[in-house]
Coordinates of C-alpha atoms and ligand atoms in Angstrom, one line a residue:
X27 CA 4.2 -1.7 -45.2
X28 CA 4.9 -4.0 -42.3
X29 CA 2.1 -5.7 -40.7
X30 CA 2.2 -3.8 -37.7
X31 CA 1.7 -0.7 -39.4
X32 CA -1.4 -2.0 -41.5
X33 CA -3.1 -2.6 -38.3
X34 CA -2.4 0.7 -36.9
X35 CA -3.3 2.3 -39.8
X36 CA -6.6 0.3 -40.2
X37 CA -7.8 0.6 -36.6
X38 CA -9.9 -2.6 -36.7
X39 CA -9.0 -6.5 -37.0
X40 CA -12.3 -7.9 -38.8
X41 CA -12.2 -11.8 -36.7
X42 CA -13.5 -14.5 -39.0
X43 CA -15.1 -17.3 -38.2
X44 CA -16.0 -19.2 -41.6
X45 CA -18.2 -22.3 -41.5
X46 CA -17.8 -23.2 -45.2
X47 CA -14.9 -22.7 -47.6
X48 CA -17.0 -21.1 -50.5
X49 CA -17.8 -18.4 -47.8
X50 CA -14.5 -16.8 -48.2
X51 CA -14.1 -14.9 -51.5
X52 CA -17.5 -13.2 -51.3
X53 CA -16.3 -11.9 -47.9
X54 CA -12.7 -10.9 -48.3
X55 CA -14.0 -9.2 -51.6
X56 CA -16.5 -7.4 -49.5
X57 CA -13.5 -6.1 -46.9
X58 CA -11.3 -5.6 -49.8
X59 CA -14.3 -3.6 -51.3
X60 CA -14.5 -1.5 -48.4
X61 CA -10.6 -1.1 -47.7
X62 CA -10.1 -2.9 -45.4
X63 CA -7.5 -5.4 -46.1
X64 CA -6.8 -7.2 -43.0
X65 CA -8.6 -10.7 -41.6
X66 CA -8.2 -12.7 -38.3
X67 CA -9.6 -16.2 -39.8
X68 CA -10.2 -18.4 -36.5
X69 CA -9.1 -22.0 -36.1
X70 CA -12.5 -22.7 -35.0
X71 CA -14.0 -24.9 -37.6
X72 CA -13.0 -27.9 -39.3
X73 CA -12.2 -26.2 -42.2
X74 CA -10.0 -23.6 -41.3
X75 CA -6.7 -24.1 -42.7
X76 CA -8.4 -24.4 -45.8
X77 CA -10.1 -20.9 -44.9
X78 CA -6.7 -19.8 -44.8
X79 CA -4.8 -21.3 -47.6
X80 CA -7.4 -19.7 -50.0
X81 CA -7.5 -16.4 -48.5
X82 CA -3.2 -16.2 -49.1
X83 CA -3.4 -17.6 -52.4
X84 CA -6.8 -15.1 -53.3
X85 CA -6.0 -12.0 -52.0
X86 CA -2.1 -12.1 -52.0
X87 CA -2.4 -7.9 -50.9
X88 CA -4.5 -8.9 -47.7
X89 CA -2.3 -9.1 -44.5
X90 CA -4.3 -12.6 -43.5
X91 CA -3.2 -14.1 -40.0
X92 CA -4.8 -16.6 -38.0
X93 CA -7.0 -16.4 -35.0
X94 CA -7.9 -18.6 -32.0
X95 CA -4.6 -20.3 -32.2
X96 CA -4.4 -22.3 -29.0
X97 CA -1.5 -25.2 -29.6
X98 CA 1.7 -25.2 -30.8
X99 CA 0.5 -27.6 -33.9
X100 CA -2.0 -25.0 -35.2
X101 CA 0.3 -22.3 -34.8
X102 CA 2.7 -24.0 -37.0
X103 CA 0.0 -25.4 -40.2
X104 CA -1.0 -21.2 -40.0
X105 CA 3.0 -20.1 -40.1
X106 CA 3.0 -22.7 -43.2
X107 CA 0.6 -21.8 -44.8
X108 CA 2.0 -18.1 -44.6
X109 CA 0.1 -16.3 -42.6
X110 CA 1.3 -12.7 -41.3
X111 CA 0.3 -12.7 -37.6
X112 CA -1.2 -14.9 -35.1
X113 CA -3.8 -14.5 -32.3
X114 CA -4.5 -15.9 -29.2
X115 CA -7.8 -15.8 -26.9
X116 CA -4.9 -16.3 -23.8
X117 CA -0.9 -16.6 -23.4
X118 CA 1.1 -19.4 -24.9
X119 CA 4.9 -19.4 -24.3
X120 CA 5.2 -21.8 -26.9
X121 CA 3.4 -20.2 -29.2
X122 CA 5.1 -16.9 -28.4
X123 CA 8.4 -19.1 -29.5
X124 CA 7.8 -20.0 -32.4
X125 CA 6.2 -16.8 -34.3
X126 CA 9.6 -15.5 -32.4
X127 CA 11.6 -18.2 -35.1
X128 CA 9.5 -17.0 -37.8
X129 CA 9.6 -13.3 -37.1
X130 CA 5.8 -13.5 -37.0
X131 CA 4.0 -11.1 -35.2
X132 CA 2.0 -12.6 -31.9
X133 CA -1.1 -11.1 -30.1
X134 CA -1.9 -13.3 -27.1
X135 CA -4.3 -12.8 -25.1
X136 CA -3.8 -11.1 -21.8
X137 CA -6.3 -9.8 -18.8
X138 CA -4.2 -9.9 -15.7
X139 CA -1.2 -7.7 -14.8
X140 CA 0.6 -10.9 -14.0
X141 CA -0.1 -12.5 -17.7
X142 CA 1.1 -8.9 -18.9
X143 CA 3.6 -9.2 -17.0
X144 CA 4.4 -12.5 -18.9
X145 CA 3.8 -11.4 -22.5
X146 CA 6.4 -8.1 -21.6
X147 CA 8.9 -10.6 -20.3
X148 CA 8.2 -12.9 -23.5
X149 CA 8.8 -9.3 -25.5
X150 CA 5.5 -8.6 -26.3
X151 CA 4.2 -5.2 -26.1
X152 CA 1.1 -5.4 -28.0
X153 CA -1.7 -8.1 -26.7
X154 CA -5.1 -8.6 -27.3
X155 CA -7.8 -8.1 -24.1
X156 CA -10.6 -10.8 -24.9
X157 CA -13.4 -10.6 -24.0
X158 CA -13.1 -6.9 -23.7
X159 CA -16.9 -6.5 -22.6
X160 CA -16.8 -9.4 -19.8
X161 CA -13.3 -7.7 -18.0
X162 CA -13.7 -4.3 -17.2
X163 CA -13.5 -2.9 -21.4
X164 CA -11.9 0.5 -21.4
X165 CA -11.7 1.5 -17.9
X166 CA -9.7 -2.0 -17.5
X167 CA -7.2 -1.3 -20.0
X168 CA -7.3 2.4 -18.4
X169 CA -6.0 1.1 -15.4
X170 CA -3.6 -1.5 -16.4
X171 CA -2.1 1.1 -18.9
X172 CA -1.2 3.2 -16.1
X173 CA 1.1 0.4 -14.6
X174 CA 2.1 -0.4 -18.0
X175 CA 2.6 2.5 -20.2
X176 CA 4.9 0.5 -22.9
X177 CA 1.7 -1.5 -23.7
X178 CA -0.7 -1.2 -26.3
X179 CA -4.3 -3.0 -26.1
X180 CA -6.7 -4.6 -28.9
X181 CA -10.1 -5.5 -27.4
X182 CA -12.1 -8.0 -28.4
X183 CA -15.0 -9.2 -27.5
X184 CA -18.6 -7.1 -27.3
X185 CA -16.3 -3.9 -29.6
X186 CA -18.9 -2.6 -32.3
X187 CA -19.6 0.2 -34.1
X188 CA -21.5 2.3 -31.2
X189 CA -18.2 1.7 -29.2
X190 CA -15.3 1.6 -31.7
X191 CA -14.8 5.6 -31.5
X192 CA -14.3 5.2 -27.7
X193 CA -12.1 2.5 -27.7
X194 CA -10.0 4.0 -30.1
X195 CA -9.7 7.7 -28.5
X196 CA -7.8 6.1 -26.1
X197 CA -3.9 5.9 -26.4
X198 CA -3.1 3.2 -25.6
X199 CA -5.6 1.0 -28.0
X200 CA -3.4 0.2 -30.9
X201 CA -7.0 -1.3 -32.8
X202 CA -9.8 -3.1 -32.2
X203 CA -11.0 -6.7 -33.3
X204 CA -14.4 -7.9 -33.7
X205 CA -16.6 -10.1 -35.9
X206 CA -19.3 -7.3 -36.4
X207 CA -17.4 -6.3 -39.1
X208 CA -18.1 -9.6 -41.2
X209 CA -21.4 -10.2 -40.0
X210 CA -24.4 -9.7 -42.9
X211 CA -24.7 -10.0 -46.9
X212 CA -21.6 -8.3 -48.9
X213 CA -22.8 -5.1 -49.7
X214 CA -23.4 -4.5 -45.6
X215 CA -20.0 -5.8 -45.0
X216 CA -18.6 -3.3 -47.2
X217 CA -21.0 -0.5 -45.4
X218 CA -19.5 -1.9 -42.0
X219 CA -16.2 -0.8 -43.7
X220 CA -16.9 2.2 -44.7
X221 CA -18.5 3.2 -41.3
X222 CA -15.2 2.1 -39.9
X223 CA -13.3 4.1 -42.0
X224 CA -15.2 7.2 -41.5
X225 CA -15.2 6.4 -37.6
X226 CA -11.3 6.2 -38.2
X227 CA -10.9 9.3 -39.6
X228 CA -13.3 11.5 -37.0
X229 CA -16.0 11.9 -39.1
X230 CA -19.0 10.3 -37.3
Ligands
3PG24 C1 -12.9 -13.1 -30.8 O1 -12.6 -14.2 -31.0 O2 -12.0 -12.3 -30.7 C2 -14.3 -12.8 -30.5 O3 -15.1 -13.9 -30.7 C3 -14.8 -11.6 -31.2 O4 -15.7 -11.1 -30.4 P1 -17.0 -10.4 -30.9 O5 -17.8 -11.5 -31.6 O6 -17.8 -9.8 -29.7 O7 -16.6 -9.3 -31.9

């Protein structure tokens, strides 16, 4: 399954921010527990490449890409360690180049029409809208939408599990990311999963 189809499939991008390498096997195992087999693991801490490099080499059937990625120099260490996508909070041309060379899937970061504008002209159709909460959330993405029907939204940012059903009725939300997923002992993480799933499928 390509990546693009795991995340469509999976509805939900669970965005990782780890503070300490031991923190990353109890809580892949917990998303991997509750099938969800995706991370965003955010270049926010010192010790994030690390983060990374044992999340590939642990879970080898997690699609594991890196999130936060603001320079062309962290984009590169994630692509090297062998990560499957990339995330950006905004727009980087350069970025956009090189997952472009690597055949790596890119979600930048876009608000405006003009920086949607940008990522289309960069040949980007699906982009993330962070913070989704802050910028207008679903009636935003309701409205840009209209002008442009070839692209397909992930908010981030204030997306939970009171609003994930909303979010995700609408058509032109490919998924959602969020660190509400990841946030509590194991055994809720794997409960947030499950929630998700059955969210996913209509149940609740
Ligand atoms: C992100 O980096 O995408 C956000 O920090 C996630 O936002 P959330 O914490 O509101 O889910």
């Amino acid at each position: 399954m390509d990546l693009i189809d795991i995340i469509e499939e999976t509805k939900v991008v669970p965005v990782i921010v780890f503070n300490n390498t031991s923190e990353v096997e109890p809580t892949l195992t917990a998303l991997c527990n509750g099938q969800i087999k995706i991370a965003e693991i955010c270049f926010r801490t010192d010790c994030a490449s690390e983060c990374i490099k044992i999340a590939i080499d642990k879970f080898p059937d997690m699609a594991i890409g890196a999130g936060t990625v603001i320079n062309e120099t962290q984009c590169k260490e994630a692509i090297a360690l062998g990560v499957k996508f990339i995330v950006s909070p905004g727009l980087s041309e350069e970025i956009a180049n090189i997952c472009k060379q690597h055949n790596i899937p890119y979600f930048p970061g876009t608000i405006t029409p003009t920086e949607i504008m940008r990522a289309v002209n960069l040949g980007i159709t699906r982009v993330k809208f962070f913070p989704a909460s802050v910028y207008g959330g679903l009636k935003a993405i309701k409205s840009l939408s209209s002008v442009f029907p070839s692209v397909k939204f992930m908010p981030t940012g204030g997306v939970n599990e009171d609003n994930l059903k909303e979010f995700l009725n609408c058509k032109s939300i490919f998924a959602c990311g969020g660190s509400w997923i990841t946030k509590g002992t194991p055994e809720e993480i794997t409960q947030n999963c499950l929630k998700i799933k059955s969210i996913v499928k209509g149940e609740n």
